[in-house]
Amino acid sequence: MISRSNMRLTHEIRALAAIVLIAFLVGCSGGSPKSKPAELEAVTPLVSARQSWNARIGPVNFPLEIAILGNSVALASGDGAVAMLDAQTGRDIWRVALNTPIAAGVGSDGKVVAVVTRANEVVALQDGRELWRQKLSAQAFTAPFVAGARVFVLAADRSVNAFDGLTGRKLWAQQRPNEPLVLRQSGVMLAVGDTLVVGLAGRLAGLNPANGSIRWEAPIASPRGINDVERLVDLVGRVSRDGNNVCARAFQASIGCVDAARGSLLWSKPANGVQGIHGDDRLLFGTEADGTVLAWRRSDGERVWSVERLRYRSLTAPLVAGRSVVVGDFAGFIHLLSREDGSLLNRLPTDGSAIAAAPALAGTTLIAVTQNGGIYGFQPE
């Protein structure tokens, strides 16, 4: 007979093993390069870009998403600072200190700004003042999605929760089967028409935002392998949307596109990346785990080009901006590559620490945030 103490010890060992595996996965998704990073070649700027302003926030040690609302930029630091900045000047519109570490953010509809703390609380703010806090049943690593006077939160236990944006009253919760391991990085949540589209394991799911009922599910990747790490196929942000066409990446498994009006998978192709993708109506762009930058046809997922000049530089998810595909690296550089063939168009320095979030575009201003808390506004061509 197994004693209670032995059972408790076995449980603790399994819990510890899960923590170790999660830490390993964090390293896979954004840690220091294991191989020697590619040396940066000299660049002759073919696209003009200048730094127009520089601001600061605290260190960023969580999966930050930069929220763009017209000419305003909402972001946060790991130590609890949340700020709304003017994208043209970098000046604060407002800033508040929550005095508690942040685990996920930032989500905003232009009025309400929402983050999740490490204490598993959703915090909603407006005009620099706190509106409400609500406790979650599990930690969240995906920025809240704010739309339709509601705040939606995807938690690590595969639950989706909806709160009233002004009062914080819980409206509904949708719970899916939980897996032993999850990624400590941003997942997928967006609106397509009147459907809330959420990444649940390797599937995109369409939910009714009024009550949380599931309208459809479409698999981007299916779990394979014999252990929990090999079977992990979480969808990771960012995603690329063109009308009803939503394309996403499954962690180290594949990329694929779904018709979000019908809930049907259009195509899925193997791809070994850990960061999200971006694109336009013709092409999709992504960075593989080894730093290779790829372009695929949006229509069928066939490769168009690939470049290896940034291998092992721990690249962010890309951003499509004008003629360029924009990615950040572990040394604080912003690289502008040609959308047509991946050739180098320009390179922009920051403070030397890793770029902490996928670059974002606010109007004509390119926004970059570093792990040391530098916020940079650039004006590219």
Short mmCIF file of C-alpha atoms in Angstrom, two decimals:
data_model
loop_
_atom_site.label_atom_id
_atom_site.label_comp_id
_atom_site.label_asym_id
_atom_site.label_seq_id
_atom_site.Cartn_x
_atom_site.Cartn_y
_atom_site.Cartn_z
CA MET A 1 0.00 0.00 0.00
CA ILE A 2 1.28 3.48 -0.86
CA SER A 3 1.35 5.81 2.11
CA ARG A 4 -0.18 9.27 2.01
CA SER A 5 3.25 10.81 2.49
CA ASN A 6 4.57 8.92 -0.54
CA MET A 7 1.54 9.94 -2.58
CA ARG A 8 2.09 13.55 -1.56
CA LEU A 9 5.78 13.29 -2.47
CA THR A 10 4.92 11.81 -5.87
CA HIS A 11 2.48 14.65 -6.49
CA GLU A 12 5.11 17.22 -5.52
CA ILE A 13 7.68 15.61 -7.82
CA ARG A 14 5.21 15.72 -10.73
CA ALA A 15 4.38 19.34 -9.97
CA LEU A 16 8.07 20.20 -9.85
CA ALA A 17 8.65 18.40 -13.14
CA ALA A 18 5.84 20.39 -14.74
CA ILE A 19 7.38 23.64 -13.48
CA VAL A 20 10.76 22.63 -14.89
CA LEU A 21 9.18 21.77 -18.24
CA ILE A 22 7.33 25.09 -18.32
CA ALA A 23 10.58 26.91 -17.56
CA PHE A 24 12.19 24.97 -20.42
CA LEU A 25 9.42 26.05 -22.76
CA VAL A 26 9.85 29.66 -21.70
CA GLY A 27 13.50 29.36 -22.70
CA CYS A 28 12.50 27.90 -26.05
CA SER A 29 10.12 30.77 -26.73
CA GLY A 30 12.30 33.73 -25.92
CA GLY A 31 15.51 32.98 -24.05
CA SER A 32 19.15 33.54 -24.99
CA PRO A 33 20.29 32.01 -28.27
CA LYS A 34 21.83 28.54 -27.88
CA SER A 35 23.85 28.84 -31.08
CA LYS A 36 26.12 31.69 -32.08
CA PRO A 37 24.00 34.57 -33.38
CA ALA A 38 24.59 35.62 -36.97
CA GLU A 39 26.94 38.58 -37.32
CA LEU A 40 25.18 41.67 -38.58
CA GLU A 41 26.22 42.73 -42.04
CA ALA A 42 26.79 46.35 -42.98
CA VAL A 43 23.60 48.02 -44.08
CA THR A 44 23.02 50.61 -46.78
CA PRO A 45 19.62 52.12 -45.90
CA LEU A 46 17.18 51.59 -48.75
CA VAL A 47 14.23 52.74 -46.66
CA SER A 48 14.64 55.92 -44.66
CA ALA A 49 13.72 55.82 -40.96
CA ARG A 50 14.55 58.16 -38.11
CA GLN A 51 13.99 58.03 -34.38
CA SER A 52 11.42 60.69 -33.52
CA TRP A 53 11.16 60.17 -29.76
CA ASN A 54 12.21 58.04 -26.81
CA ALA A 55 10.35 57.40 -23.53
CA ARG A 56 10.74 54.98 -20.65
CA ILE A 57 8.72 52.56 -18.57
CA GLY A 58 9.89 49.90 -16.10
CA PRO A 59 11.58 46.64 -17.18
CA VAL A 60 9.43 44.34 -19.30
CA ASN A 61 9.70 40.72 -18.10
CA PHE A 62 6.34 39.36 -19.25
CA PRO A 63 4.71 38.74 -22.68
CA LEU A 64 3.85 42.36 -23.47
CA GLU A 65 1.45 43.23 -26.25
CA ILE A 66 1.46 46.86 -27.39
CA ALA A 67 -2.08 48.17 -27.79
CA ILE A 68 -2.52 50.71 -30.59
CA LEU A 69 -5.62 52.92 -30.60
CA GLY A 70 -5.40 55.51 -33.36
CA ASN A 71 -2.53 57.77 -32.34
CA SER A 72 -2.39 56.42 -28.77
CA VAL A 73 -0.18 53.61 -27.46
CA ALA A 74 -1.00 51.59 -24.32
CA LEU A 75 1.71 49.52 -22.66
CA ALA A 76 2.93 48.32 -19.28
CA SER A 77 5.99 47.21 -17.34
CA GLY A 78 6.53 44.12 -15.26
CA ASP A 79 6.61 46.12 -12.01
CA GLY A 80 3.07 47.41 -12.47
CA ALA A 81 3.30 50.67 -14.42
CA VAL A 82 0.58 51.13 -17.05
CA ALA A 83 0.73 54.06 -19.46
CA MET A 84 -1.05 55.59 -22.41
CA LEU A 85 1.29 57.58 -24.69
CA ASP A 86 0.83 59.93 -27.62
CA ALA A 87 2.33 58.05 -30.57
CA GLN A 88 3.40 61.26 -32.31
CA THR A 89 5.40 62.70 -29.42
CA GLY A 90 5.93 59.88 -26.91
CA ARG A 91 4.47 62.04 -24.13
CA ASP A 92 2.28 60.52 -21.44
CA ILE A 93 -1.46 60.92 -21.85
CA TRP A 94 -1.70 59.23 -18.47
CA ARG A 95 0.33 56.84 -16.35
CA VAL A 96 -0.51 54.87 -13.21
CA ALA A 97 1.41 52.56 -10.87
CA LEU A 98 -0.58 49.48 -9.87
CA ASN A 99 2.15 48.49 -7.37
CA THR A 100 1.80 44.83 -8.25
CA PRO A 101 3.70 42.79 -10.88
CA ILE A 102 2.00 42.30 -14.23
CA ALA A 103 1.74 38.94 -16.01
CA ALA A 104 -0.16 39.87 -19.19
CA GLY A 105 -1.25 42.94 -21.12
CA VAL A 106 -2.08 45.30 -22.58
CA GLY A 107 -5.59 45.16 -24.00
CA SER A 108 -7.66 48.24 -24.86
CA ASP A 109 -10.55 49.50 -26.95
CA GLY A 110 -9.33 53.09 -26.72
CA LYS A 111 -11.25 53.78 -23.53
CA VAL A 112 -10.77 50.86 -21.15
CA VAL A 113 -7.25 49.47 -20.67
CA ALA A 114 -6.88 46.00 -19.10
CA VAL A 115 -3.97 43.95 -17.73
CA VAL A 116 -3.60 40.78 -15.66
CA THR A 117 -1.41 40.73 -12.54
CA ARG A 118 0.72 37.88 -11.26
CA ALA A 119 -1.80 37.63 -8.42
CA ASN A 120 -4.30 36.41 -11.06
CA GLU A 121 -6.33 39.61 -11.05
CA VAL A 122 -7.78 41.34 -14.08
CA VAL A 123 -7.41 45.10 -13.64
CA ALA A 124 -9.36 47.56 -15.80
CA LEU A 125 -8.42 51.24 -16.02
CA GLN A 126 -9.80 54.33 -17.72
CA ASP A 127 -8.14 57.75 -18.02
CA GLY A 128 -5.47 56.72 -15.54
CA ARG A 129 -7.80 55.54 -12.78
CA GLU A 130 -8.66 52.01 -11.76
CA LEU A 131 -12.20 50.92 -12.58
CA TRP A 132 -12.24 47.43 -11.08
CA ARG A 133 -10.35 44.23 -10.26
CA GLN A 134 -11.56 40.66 -10.57
CA LYS A 135 -9.88 37.43 -9.51
CA LEU A 136 -9.19 34.67 -12.04
CA SER A 137 -9.11 30.96 -11.29
CA ALA A 138 -5.76 30.59 -13.10
CA GLN A 139 -2.87 32.67 -14.32
CA ALA A 140 -3.11 34.38 -17.72
CA PHE A 141 -0.28 35.12 -20.15
CA THR A 142 -2.40 36.57 -22.96
CA ALA A 143 -3.35 40.25 -22.94
CA PRO A 144 -7.05 40.80 -22.24
CA PHE A 145 -9.16 41.55 -25.29
CA VAL A 146 -11.39 44.61 -24.86
CA ALA A 147 -14.33 45.08 -27.23
CA GLY A 148 -18.07 45.69 -27.16
CA ALA A 149 -17.96 47.11 -23.60
CA ARG A 150 -16.55 43.78 -22.39
CA VAL A 151 -13.18 42.50 -21.24
CA PHE A 152 -12.32 38.95 -22.34
CA VAL A 153 -9.52 36.97 -20.68
CA LEU A 154 -7.92 33.73 -21.88
CA ALA A 155 -6.33 31.94 -18.91
CA ALA A 156 -3.71 29.20 -18.78
CA ASP A 157 -6.29 26.58 -17.77
CA ARG A 158 -7.98 26.98 -21.20
CA SER A 159 -10.82 29.02 -19.72
CA VAL A 160 -12.24 32.13 -21.37
CA ASN A 161 -13.87 34.68 -19.07
CA ALA A 162 -16.00 37.69 -19.97
CA PHE A 163 -16.44 40.74 -17.72
CA ASP A 164 -18.50 43.89 -18.02
CA GLY A 165 -16.03 46.57 -19.09
CA LEU A 166 -17.27 49.26 -16.72
CA THR A 167 -18.29 47.31 -13.62
CA GLY A 168 -16.19 44.14 -13.76
CA ARG A 169 -19.24 41.94 -13.27
CA LYS A 170 -18.50 38.46 -14.55
CA LEU A 171 -20.78 37.69 -17.49
CA TRP A 172 -19.77 34.14 -18.40
CA ALA A 173 -16.96 31.60 -18.44
CA GLN A 174 -16.15 28.89 -20.98
CA GLN A 175 -13.94 26.06 -19.72
CA ARG A 176 -12.14 23.67 -22.06
CA PRO A 177 -10.16 20.51 -21.18
CA ASN A 178 -6.86 21.46 -19.56
CA GLU A 179 -3.45 20.17 -20.66
CA PRO A 180 -0.53 19.49 -18.29
CA LEU A 181 1.64 22.23 -19.85
CA VAL A 182 1.02 25.67 -21.30
CA LEU A 183 3.26 28.34 -22.76
CA ARG A 184 4.12 31.43 -20.78
CA GLN A 185 3.58 33.63 -23.82
CA SER A 186 0.75 35.40 -25.58
CA GLY A 187 -2.02 33.32 -27.10
CA VAL A 188 -4.74 34.30 -29.57
CA MET A 189 -7.87 36.42 -29.06
CA LEU A 190 -9.55 38.71 -31.57
CA ALA A 191 -12.96 39.62 -32.96
CA VAL A 192 -14.11 38.71 -36.44
CA GLY A 193 -17.54 40.19 -37.08
CA ASP A 194 -19.77 39.14 -34.19
CA THR A 195 -17.53 36.21 -33.23
CA LEU A 196 -14.83 36.08 -30.57
CA VAL A 197 -11.98 34.00 -32.04
CA VAL A 198 -9.76 32.31 -29.46
CA GLY A 199 -6.81 29.94 -29.62
CA LEU A 200 -7.47 26.80 -27.58
CA ALA A 201 -4.52 24.40 -27.69
CA GLY A 202 -3.93 23.80 -31.42
CA ARG A 203 -7.38 24.98 -32.51
CA LEU A 204 -8.99 28.26 -33.37
CA ALA A 205 -12.44 28.43 -31.82
CA GLY A 206 -15.27 30.84 -32.58
CA LEU A 207 -17.29 31.86 -29.51
CA ASN A 208 -20.51 33.79 -29.13
CA PRO A 209 -19.33 36.87 -27.16
CA ALA A 210 -22.75 37.23 -25.52
CA ASN A 211 -22.71 33.89 -23.67
CA GLY A 212 -19.46 32.06 -24.45
CA SER A 213 -21.03 29.22 -26.41
CA ILE A 214 -18.76 27.69 -29.05
CA ARG A 215 -19.89 28.19 -32.63
CA TRP A 216 -17.06 26.34 -34.37
CA GLU A 217 -13.57 24.89 -33.97
CA ALA A 218 -10.87 24.52 -36.60
CA PRO A 219 -7.57 22.69 -36.01
CA ILE A 220 -4.32 24.45 -36.99
CA ALA A 221 -2.28 21.59 -35.46
CA SER A 222 -2.99 18.32 -33.67
CA PRO A 223 -0.95 17.06 -30.69
CA ARG A 224 1.64 14.44 -31.58
CA GLY A 225 4.51 12.74 -29.78
CA ILE A 226 4.74 10.65 -26.65
CA ASN A 227 5.33 13.25 -23.94
CA ASP A 228 3.69 16.49 -22.84
CA VAL A 229 6.38 18.72 -24.37
CA GLU A 230 6.13 17.08 -27.80
CA ARG A 231 2.34 17.27 -27.67
CA LEU A 232 2.24 21.00 -26.90
CA VAL A 233 0.73 22.86 -29.88
CA ASP A 234 -0.57 26.09 -28.36
CA LEU A 235 -1.47 28.85 -30.80
CA VAL A 236 0.71 31.92 -30.25
CA GLY A 237 0.14 35.61 -31.03
CA ARG A 238 0.31 37.67 -33.09
CA VAL A 239 -2.02 36.61 -35.90
CA SER A 240 -2.75 37.92 -39.38
CA ARG A 241 -6.31 38.76 -40.32
CA ASP A 242 -7.62 39.74 -43.74
CA GLY A 243 -11.40 40.01 -43.61
CA ASN A 244 -12.71 36.62 -42.47
CA ASN A 245 -9.35 34.97 -43.19
CA VAL A 246 -7.40 34.45 -39.94
CA CYS A 247 -3.91 32.91 -40.02
CA ALA A 248 -2.02 31.76 -36.93
CA ARG A 249 0.98 29.74 -35.75
CA ALA A 250 0.90 26.61 -33.60
CA PHE A 251 4.00 26.48 -31.39
CA GLN A 252 6.81 24.55 -33.13
CA ALA A 253 4.27 22.70 -35.27
CA SER A 254 2.61 24.57 -38.12
CA ILE A 255 0.98 27.68 -39.50
CA GLY A 256 -2.50 27.71 -40.97
CA CYS A 257 -5.43 29.82 -42.10
CA VAL A 258 -9.09 29.55 -41.15
CA ASP A 259 -12.26 31.02 -42.65
CA ALA A 260 -13.70 32.57 -39.48
CA ALA A 261 -17.12 33.11 -41.07
CA ARG A 262 -17.63 29.38 -41.68
CA GLY A 263 -15.21 28.01 -39.08
CA SER A 264 -13.39 25.90 -41.66
CA LEU A 265 -9.67 25.23 -42.03
CA LEU A 266 -8.35 26.53 -45.36
CA TRP A 267 -4.85 25.03 -45.12
CA SER A 268 -2.11 24.11 -42.64
CA LYS A 269 1.62 23.70 -43.29
CA PRO A 270 4.47 22.45 -41.06
CA ALA A 271 6.54 25.28 -39.56
CA ASN A 272 8.97 25.22 -36.65
CA GLY A 273 8.51 28.62 -35.04
CA VAL A 274 7.73 29.94 -31.57
CA GLN A 275 6.49 33.46 -32.35
CA GLY A 276 3.36 34.66 -34.11
CA ILE A 277 2.96 35.73 -37.72
CA HIS A 278 1.79 38.82 -39.62
CA GLY A 279 0.89 39.55 -43.20
CA ASP A 280 -1.21 41.27 -45.83
CA ASP A 281 -3.79 40.10 -48.35
CA ARG A 282 -1.10 38.34 -50.40
CA LEU A 283 1.70 37.13 -48.12
CA LEU A 284 2.29 35.90 -44.57
CA PHE A 285 5.59 36.44 -42.73
CA GLY A 286 7.10 34.63 -39.77
CA THR A 287 10.33 33.84 -37.95
CA GLU A 288 11.36 30.25 -37.35
CA ALA A 289 12.93 29.05 -34.10
CA ASP A 290 16.42 29.30 -35.63
CA GLY A 291 15.90 32.90 -36.79
CA THR A 292 15.14 32.14 -40.45
CA VAL A 293 12.61 34.66 -41.75
CA LEU A 294 10.01 33.20 -44.10
CA ALA A 295 7.28 34.40 -46.42
CA TRP A 296 4.34 32.20 -47.43
CA ARG A 297 1.50 32.71 -49.89
CA ARG A 298 -1.65 33.49 -47.98
CA SER A 299 -3.79 31.60 -50.45
CA ASP A 300 -2.21 28.16 -49.98
CA GLY A 301 0.77 28.37 -47.57
CA GLU A 302 3.45 27.74 -50.18
CA ARG A 303 6.84 29.33 -49.47
CA VAL A 304 7.76 32.46 -51.40
CA TRP A 305 11.18 33.27 -49.89
CA SER A 306 13.38 32.67 -46.85
CA VAL A 307 16.45 34.48 -45.49
CA GLU A 308 18.97 33.34 -42.88
CA ARG A 309 20.90 36.57 -42.19
CA LEU A 310 19.30 36.87 -38.72
CA ARG A 311 19.70 33.27 -37.52
CA TYR A 312 19.86 32.66 -33.77
CA ARG A 313 19.15 36.30 -32.93
CA SER A 314 15.96 35.48 -30.92
CA LEU A 315 13.61 37.35 -33.21
CA THR A 316 10.21 38.76 -32.31
CA ALA A 317 7.05 38.16 -34.26
CA PRO A 318 7.06 40.33 -37.41
CA LEU A 319 5.12 43.44 -38.35
CA VAL A 320 4.16 44.45 -41.87
CA ALA A 321 4.75 48.20 -42.30
CA GLY A 322 4.79 49.82 -45.72
CA ARG A 323 7.44 48.16 -47.89
CA SER A 324 8.96 46.41 -44.89
CA VAL A 325 8.69 43.35 -42.70
CA VAL A 326 9.87 44.54 -39.27
CA VAL A 327 11.40 42.26 -36.61
CA GLY A 328 13.30 42.94 -33.38
CA ASP A 329 16.18 40.91 -31.93
CA PHE A 330 17.91 40.05 -28.65
CA ALA A 331 20.44 42.90 -29.00
CA GLY A 332 17.84 45.64 -29.32
CA PHE A 333 17.99 46.08 -33.09
CA ILE A 334 14.94 46.63 -35.28
CA HIS A 335 15.46 45.08 -38.73
CA LEU A 336 13.50 46.24 -41.78
CA LEU A 337 13.37 43.57 -44.49
CA SER A 338 11.83 43.79 -47.94
CA ARG A 339 8.37 42.26 -48.23
CA GLU A 340 9.23 41.13 -51.74
CA ASP A 341 12.41 39.12 -51.14
CA GLY A 342 13.59 39.56 -47.53
CA SER A 343 16.56 41.75 -48.45
CA LEU A 344 17.80 44.13 -45.77
CA LEU A 345 16.38 47.66 -46.09
CA ASN A 346 17.51 49.25 -42.82
CA ARG A 347 18.48 48.57 -39.21
CA LEU A 348 17.52 50.73 -36.21
CA PRO A 349 19.28 50.61 -32.81
CA THR A 350 17.63 51.01 -29.40
CA ASP A 351 19.24 50.59 -25.95
CA GLY A 352 20.99 47.25 -26.48
CA SER A 353 18.56 45.12 -24.49
CA ALA A 354 16.24 42.63 -26.20
CA ILE A 355 13.16 43.87 -28.01
CA ALA A 356 10.44 42.78 -25.58
CA ALA A 357 7.34 42.82 -27.79
CA ALA A 358 6.48 42.49 -31.43
CA PRO A 359 6.92 45.94 -33.04
CA ALA A 360 3.70 47.89 -33.59
CA LEU A 361 2.54 50.65 -35.92
CA ALA A 362 0.53 53.65 -34.70
CA GLY A 363 -0.39 55.76 -37.70
CA THR A 364 3.00 56.39 -39.32
CA THR A 365 5.00 55.76 -36.13
CA LEU A 366 6.82 52.47 -35.60
CA ILE A 367 6.85 51.55 -31.89
CA ALA A 368 9.50 49.36 -30.24
CA VAL A 369 9.80 48.43 -26.55
CA THR A 370 12.90 46.88 -24.94
CA GLN A 371 13.30 44.61 -21.93
CA ASN A 372 15.06 47.45 -20.08
CA GLY A 373 11.96 49.61 -20.50
CA GLY A 374 12.95 51.80 -23.43
CA ILE A 375 10.09 52.94 -25.66
CA TYR A 376 11.10 54.14 -29.12
CA GLY A 377 9.14 55.91 -31.82
CA PHE A 378 10.52 55.76 -35.37
CA GLN A 379 9.26 57.36 -38.55
CA PRO A 380 9.94 54.91 -41.40
CA GLU A 381 9.31 55.53 -45.08
#
